[in-house]
CSV table of C-alpha atoms and ligand atoms in Angstrom, one decimal:
chain,number,residue,atom,x,y,z
A,1,MET,CA,0.0,0.0,0.0
A,2,ASN,CA,1.5,3.4,-1.0
A,3,GLU,CA,-0.5,5.5,1.4
A,4,SER,CA,-0.8,5.3,5.2
A,5,ALA,CA,-2.3,7.3,8.0
A,6,ASN,CA,-0.1,9.1,10.5
A,7,PHE,CA,-1.8,8.2,13.8
A,8,SER,CA,0.6,10.5,15.7
A,9,ASN,CA,-1.4,13.4,14.4
A,10,ILE,CA,-4.7,12.2,15.7
A,11,HIS,CA,-3.6,10.2,18.8
A,12,LYS,CA,-5.1,12.5,21.4
A,13,PHE,CA,-8.7,12.3,20.1
A,14,TYR,CA,-8.4,8.9,18.3
A,15,ASP,CA,-10.7,7.1,20.8
A,16,PHE,CA,-13.4,9.8,20.8
A,17,ILE,CA,-13.4,10.1,17.0
A,18,ASN,CA,-13.4,6.3,16.7
A,19,SER,CA,-16.6,6.0,18.8
A,20,LEU,CA,-18.2,8.9,16.9
A,21,THR,CA,-17.5,7.4,13.4
A,22,THR,CA,-18.8,3.9,14.5
A,23,LEU,CA,-21.7,5.4,16.5
A,24,GLY,CA,-20.3,3.8,19.6
A,25,PHE,CA,-20.5,0.2,18.2
A,26,ASP,CA,-16.7,-0.2,18.1
A,27,LYS,CA,-16.7,-1.2,21.8
A,28,SER,CA,-19.2,-4.0,21.3
A,29,TRP,CA,-17.3,-5.3,18.2
A,30,ARG,CA,-14.1,-5.4,20.1
A,31,LYS,CA,-15.8,-7.3,22.9
A,32,GLN,CA,-17.2,-9.8,20.3
A,33,ALA,CA,-13.6,-10.3,19.1
A,34,ALA,CA,-12.2,-10.7,22.6
A,35,ASP,CA,-14.9,-13.3,23.4
A,36,LYS,CA,-13.3,-15.6,20.8
A,37,LEU,CA,-9.9,-15.7,22.6
A,38,ASN,CA,-8.4,-18.9,24.0
A,39,PRO,CA,-7.3,-18.7,27.6
A,40,GLY,CA,-3.6,-17.7,28.0
A,41,ASN,CA,-1.6,-14.7,26.8
A,42,VAL,CA,-2.5,-12.2,24.1
A,43,LEU,CA,-0.5,-10.1,21.6
A,44,ASP,CA,-2.6,-7.0,20.9
A,45,LEU,CA,-1.3,-6.2,17.4
A,46,GLY,CA,-1.6,-2.6,16.5
A,47,SER,CA,-2.8,-1.9,20.0
A,48,GLY,CA,-2.8,1.9,19.5
A,49,THR,CA,-4.2,3.7,22.6
A,50,GLY,CA,-5.2,0.3,24.1
A,51,ALA,CA,-8.9,0.5,23.2
A,52,SER,CA,-9.2,-3.3,24.0
A,53,TYR,CA,-7.9,-2.8,27.6
A,54,SER,CA,-11.2,-3.4,29.4
A,55,ASP,CA,-11.9,-6.5,27.3
A,56,LEU,CA,-8.5,-8.0,28.1
A,57,LYS,CA,-8.4,-7.5,31.9
A,58,ASN,CA,-8.1,-11.3,32.6
A,59,PHE,CA,-5.3,-11.9,30.1
A,60,ASP,CA,-1.5,-11.5,30.1
A,61,VAL,CA,-1.2,-8.9,27.3
A,62,THR,CA,1.6,-7.5,25.2
A,63,ALA,CA,0.7,-4.4,23.3
A,64,LEU,CA,2.6,-3.7,20.1
A,65,ASP,CA,2.3,-0.7,17.8
A,66,PRO,CA,4.7,1.2,15.5
A,67,ASP,CA,3.4,4.6,16.7
A,68,GLU,CA,5.0,5.7,20.0
A,69,GLN,CA,2.5,8.6,20.5
A,70,MET,CA,-0.5,6.2,20.3
A,71,LEU,CA,1.4,3.8,22.8
A,72,SER,CA,2.0,6.7,25.2
A,73,LEU,CA,-1.8,6.7,25.9
A,74,ASN,CA,-1.9,2.9,26.2
A,75,ASN,CA,-2.5,1.5,29.7
A,76,PHE,CA,-1.2,-2.0,29.1
A,77,GLU,CA,1.9,-2.7,31.2
A,78,LYS,CA,3.9,-4.5,28.5
A,79,LYS,CA,4.3,-2.1,25.5
A,80,ILE,CA,6.5,-2.7,22.5
A,81,VAL,CA,7.2,-0.5,19.5
A,82,GLY,CA,7.0,-2.7,16.4
A,83,LYS,CA,5.2,-3.7,13.3
A,84,GLY,CA,3.1,-6.7,12.3
A,85,GLU,CA,5.5,-7.5,9.5
A,86,GLU,CA,8.5,-8.0,11.8
A,87,LEU,CA,7.4,-9.3,15.2
A,88,PRO,CA,10.2,-9.1,17.8
A,89,PHE,CA,9.2,-12.4,19.5
A,90,ASN,CA,10.3,-16.0,19.4
A,91,GLU,CA,8.2,-18.6,17.6
A,92,ASN,CA,5.3,-20.2,19.6
A,93,SER,CA,5.1,-17.3,22.1
A,94,PHE,CA,1.4,-16.5,22.2
A,95,ASP,CA,-1.9,-18.3,22.7
A,96,ASN,CA,-3.7,-15.5,20.9
A,97,VAL,CA,-3.0,-12.5,18.6
A,98,LEU,CA,-5.8,-9.9,18.6
A,99,CYS,CA,-5.8,-7.3,15.8
A,100,CYS,CA,-8.6,-4.7,15.8
A,101,PHE,CA,-9.0,-2.1,13.1
A,102,VAL,CA,-5.4,-2.4,12.0
A,103,TRP,CA,-5.3,-4.6,8.9
A,104,ARG,CA,-6.0,-1.8,6.4
A,105,ASN,CA,-2.9,0.0,7.7
A,106,VAL,CA,-0.5,-3.0,7.3
A,107,ASP,CA,1.7,-2.6,4.2
A,108,ASP,CA,2.5,-6.3,3.7
A,109,THR,CA,-0.4,-8.4,5.0
A,110,GLU,CA,1.0,-11.7,3.6
A,111,LYS,CA,4.2,-11.1,5.6
A,112,ALA,CA,2.2,-10.1,8.7
A,113,LEU,CA,0.1,-13.2,8.4
A,114,SER,CA,3.2,-15.4,8.3
A,115,GLU,CA,4.7,-13.5,11.3
A,116,VAL,CA,1.5,-14.0,13.3
A,117,TYR,CA,1.6,-17.7,12.4
A,118,ARG,CA,5.2,-17.9,13.6
A,119,VAL,CA,4.7,-16.4,17.0
A,120,LEU,CA,1.4,-18.3,17.7
A,121,LYS,CA,1.5,-21.5,19.7
A,122,PRO,CA,0.1,-24.6,18.0
A,123,GLY,CA,-3.8,-24.3,18.3
A,124,GLY,CA,-3.4,-20.6,19.0
A,125,LYS,CA,-5.9,-18.1,17.5
A,126,PHE,CA,-5.5,-15.0,15.4
A,127,ILE,CA,-8.5,-12.8,15.8
A,128,LEU,CA,-8.8,-10.2,13.1
A,129,LEU,CA,-11.5,-7.4,13.3
A,130,ASP,CA,-11.8,-4.8,10.7
A,131,MET,CA,-14.1,-2.8,8.5
A,132,THR,CA,-14.8,-3.4,4.8
A,133,ARG,CA,-17.7,-2.6,2.4
A,134,PRO,CA,-21.1,-4.3,2.6
A,135,LYS,CA,-21.5,-7.2,0.1
A,136,ASN,CA,-24.9,-6.0,-1.1
A,137,THR,CA,-24.5,-3.5,-4.0
A,138,PHE,CA,-27.2,-1.1,-2.8
A,139,TYR,CA,-25.9,-1.1,0.8
A,140,LYS,CA,-22.4,-0.7,-0.5
A,141,LEU,CA,-23.5,2.5,-2.3
A,142,ILE,CA,-25.2,3.9,0.8
A,143,HIS,CA,-22.1,3.0,2.9
A,144,LYS,CA,-19.8,4.7,0.4
A,145,ILE,CA,-21.8,7.9,0.5
A,146,GLY,CA,-22.2,7.8,4.3
A,147,THR,CA,-18.6,7.1,5.0
A,148,TYR,CA,-17.5,9.8,2.5
A,149,ILE,CA,-19.6,12.5,4.2
A,150,LEU,CA,-18.8,11.4,7.8
A,151,LEU,CA,-15.0,10.8,7.5
A,152,HIS,CA,-14.4,14.0,5.4
A,153,PHE,CA,-16.5,16.0,7.9
A,154,VAL,CA,-14.5,14.6,10.9
A,155,GLY,CA,-11.3,15.2,9.0
A,156,LEU,CA,-12.2,18.8,8.4
A,157,ILE,CA,-13.3,19.7,11.9
A,158,THR,CA,-10.2,18.0,13.4
A,159,LEU,CA,-7.9,19.6,10.8
A,160,ASN,CA,-6.7,16.1,9.8
A,161,LEU,CA,-8.3,15.7,6.4
A,162,LYS,CA,-5.4,13.5,5.1
A,163,GLU,CA,-5.8,10.9,7.9
A,164,TYR,CA,-9.5,10.7,7.5
A,165,ARG,CA,-9.3,10.6,3.7
A,166,PHE,CA,-7.0,7.7,4.1
A,167,LEU,CA,-9.4,5.9,6.4
A,168,TYR,CA,-12.2,6.4,3.8
A,169,LYS,CA,-10.0,5.3,0.9
A,170,SER,CA,-8.6,2.3,2.7
A,171,LEU,CA,-12.1,0.8,2.9
A,172,ASP,CA,-11.5,0.0,-0.8
A,173,PHE,CA,-7.9,-1.1,-0.7
A,174,TYR,CA,-8.6,-4.7,-0.4
A,175,PRO,CA,-11.2,-7.0,-2.0
A,176,GLN,CA,-13.9,-8.4,0.3
A,177,PRO,CA,-12.4,-10.4,3.2
A,178,GLU,CA,-13.9,-13.6,1.9
A,179,VAL,CA,-11.7,-13.1,-1.2
A,180,HIS,CA,-8.7,-11.3,0.3
A,181,LEU,CA,-8.1,-13.3,3.5
A,182,THR,CA,-6.2,-16.5,2.7
A,183,LYS,CA,-5.9,-19.5,5.0
A,184,ASN,CA,-2.1,-19.5,4.4
A,185,ASN,CA,-0.6,-22.2,6.8
A,186,TYR,CA,-3.5,-22.0,9.3
A,187,THR,CA,-5.6,-25.1,9.8
A,188,ASN,CA,-8.8,-23.1,9.9
A,189,LEU,CA,-10.3,-19.7,9.0
A,190,VAL,CA,-13.9,-18.6,9.8
A,191,ILE,CA,-15.1,-15.2,8.7
A,192,GLU,CA,-18.3,-13.6,10.2
A,193,ARG,CA,-19.9,-10.4,9.2
A,194,ILE,CA,-21.2,-8.1,11.9
A,195,GLY,CA,-22.4,-4.5,12.2
A,196,LEU,CA,-25.1,-2.5,10.2
A,197,PHE,CA,-25.2,-3.7,6.6
A,198,ASP,CA,-22.5,-6.3,7.5
A,199,PHE,CA,-19.6,-3.8,6.9
A,200,VAL,CA,-17.5,-5.2,9.7
A,201,TYR,CA,-15.8,-8.6,9.6
A,202,LEU,CA,-14.4,-10.8,12.3
A,203,GLY,CA,-11.9,-13.4,11.0
A,204,VAL,CA,-10.7,-16.2,13.3
A,205,TYR,CA,-7.7,-18.1,12.2
A,206,THR,CA,-6.4,-21.2,14.1
A,207,LYS,CA,-2.8,-22.4,13.8
B,301,LIG,C1,-7.2,2.4,13.8
B,301,LIG,S1,-5.9,2.2,14.9
B,301,LIG,C2,-6.5,0.8,15.9
B,301,LIG,C3,-6.1,0.8,17.3
B,301,LIG,C4,-6.7,-0.3,18.2
B,301,LIG,N1,-6.3,-1.6,17.9
B,301,LIG,C5,-8.2,-0.1,18.3
B,301,LIG,O1,-8.9,-1.2,18.4
B,301,LIG,O2,-8.7,1.0,18.3
B,301,LIG,C6,-4.7,1.4,13.9
B,301,LIG,C7,-3.3,1.2,14.6
B,301,LIG,O3,-2.5,0.3,13.8
B,301,LIG,C8,-1.2,0.8,13.9
B,301,LIG,N2,-0.4,0.2,12.8
B,301,LIG,C9,-0.2,0.8,11.6
B,301,LIG,N3,0.6,0.0,10.8
B,301,LIG,C10,0.8,-1.1,11.5
B,301,LIG,C11,1.6,-2.3,11.3
B,301,LIG,N4,2.2,-2.5,10.1
B,301,LIG,N5,1.7,-3.2,12.3
B,301,LIG,C12,1.0,-3.0,13.5
B,301,LIG,N6,0.3,-1.9,13.7
B,301,LIG,C13,0.2,-1.0,12.8
B,301,LIG,C14,-1.3,2.3,14.0
B,301,LIG,O4,-0.1,2.9,14.5
B,301,LIG,C15,-2.5,2.5,14.8
B,301,LIG,O5,-2.2,2.6,16.2
């Protein structure tokens, strides 16, 4: 991907804006993702400000993100600066990898998928939550118009048009997850659609 969002610019109001642009549903989607976790430890990949903190209270969590500014607001005890494409962990280190609203920002998803596989223990889960476009053509059109207006409006009022333009455009970077997500070496991959018009997906890979 040639473009990317600079989350440092928006880190202070990221959580607020995220709730606004998802009408508050982001919290329940993160909870649905966390409910799929195996017992044990968790790598929160692209943890950002640690929005999954309350869902992961009973887990031993390592938060990883390339953006130090986002991590500075993150309450997890173990925080590491790093990228999904080059995970600084030994193989078979984690029972789970959780990745919420990050995948569209990852430059090399194939590499990140292999890296996640490497650091997961056998039987471990990779839980991937992100937004896409609805499958239905009519809903897709409505979603395109709605997200165009909302994200450009938020970009304008926060003086971060570039970042929010990226978030709008990134919804079309990849084909639908049912086409784009590959099982790779994983033994199993289940993809569920959630959210209004099914524009959010929850992928669960098992190593
Ligand atoms: C939209 S935020 C999501 C944060 C959090 N996971 C959440 O649920 O709100 C995307 C995060 O992905 C991080 N990110 C961008 N590229 C990444 C990469 N290649 N590997 C891991 N994280 C990345 C960004 O720095 C940012 O903090």
